[in-house]
Amino acid sequence: MPRRSVLFSPGDRPELLRKAPGAGADVVVFDLEDAVSPDRKAEAREAVASVLSDPEFDPDAEVAVRVNPGDAGRDDIAAVCAAHPPDSLVVPKATSADDVTSVAGAAREVGADCPVIAIVESAAGVLAAPEVA
């Protein structure tokens, strides 16, 4: 399926996570990064994992999860990918190929083999884009 439209939904709002696929976007991103305040990260991980593992949640859209950078991202991946992995993972603020391979490796460690989508958000990321791709 082509990725023509993307809708981001905050990971700590399970009611919005369940509604998001009905909005008609090609990709729905459950956001564990910028859309969630630091004190709600654990709740967001639980909410996303719960929605993804719900047998009644069967969206027509691709469902991706945007993880936090660094070690927090590894915690995100362990929490949301272990039971029922999303269709893909989104790496924010990518500045090197290591950012992408780290997320892919963390997913494989919990038995998930998800495609990884990198988002370039800085000049350093733009300069490293050939390596990131």
CSV table of C-alpha atoms in Angstrom, one decimal, residues 11 13 18 22-23 28 30-31 38 48-49 51-52 67 71-72 74 77-79 92 95 97 117 120 123 133:
chain,number,residue,atom,x,y,z
A,11,GLY,CA,0.3,6.9,22.6
A,13,ARG,CA,-4.7,8.2,24.6
A,18,ARG,CA,-8.6,3.0,18.5
A,22,GLY,CA,-11.0,5.2,10.9
A,23,ALA,CA,-9.7,8.6,9.8
A,28,VAL,CA,-1.4,5.6,11.6
A,30,PHE,CA,1.1,5.6,17.6
A,31,ASP,CA,3.5,8.1,19.0
A,38,PRO,CA,7.9,12.2,30.0
A,48,VAL,CA,-0.1,1.0,22.8
A,49,ALA,CA,0.6,-2.6,23.7
A,51,VAL,CA,-4.5,-1.7,21.6
A,52,LEU,CA,-2.1,-3.7,19.4
A,67,VAL,CA,9.7,5.1,19.5
A,71,ASP,CA,17.6,3.6,25.6
A,72,ALA,CA,14.0,4.8,26.1
A,74,ARG,CA,14.6,0.1,23.5
A,77,ILE,CA,10.2,-1.7,21.6
A,78,ALA,CA,10.3,-4.3,24.4
A,79,ALA,CA,6.9,-3.1,25.7
A,92,PRO,CA,12.7,9.9,15.2
A,95,THR,CA,21.3,11.1,12.2
A,97,ALA,CA,22.5,4.3,10.1
A,117,ILE,CA,11.1,4.0,8.9
A,120,VAL,CA,15.2,13.0,9.5
A,123,ALA,CA,20.7,19.3,9.3
A,133,ALA,CA,18.6,5.2,3.8
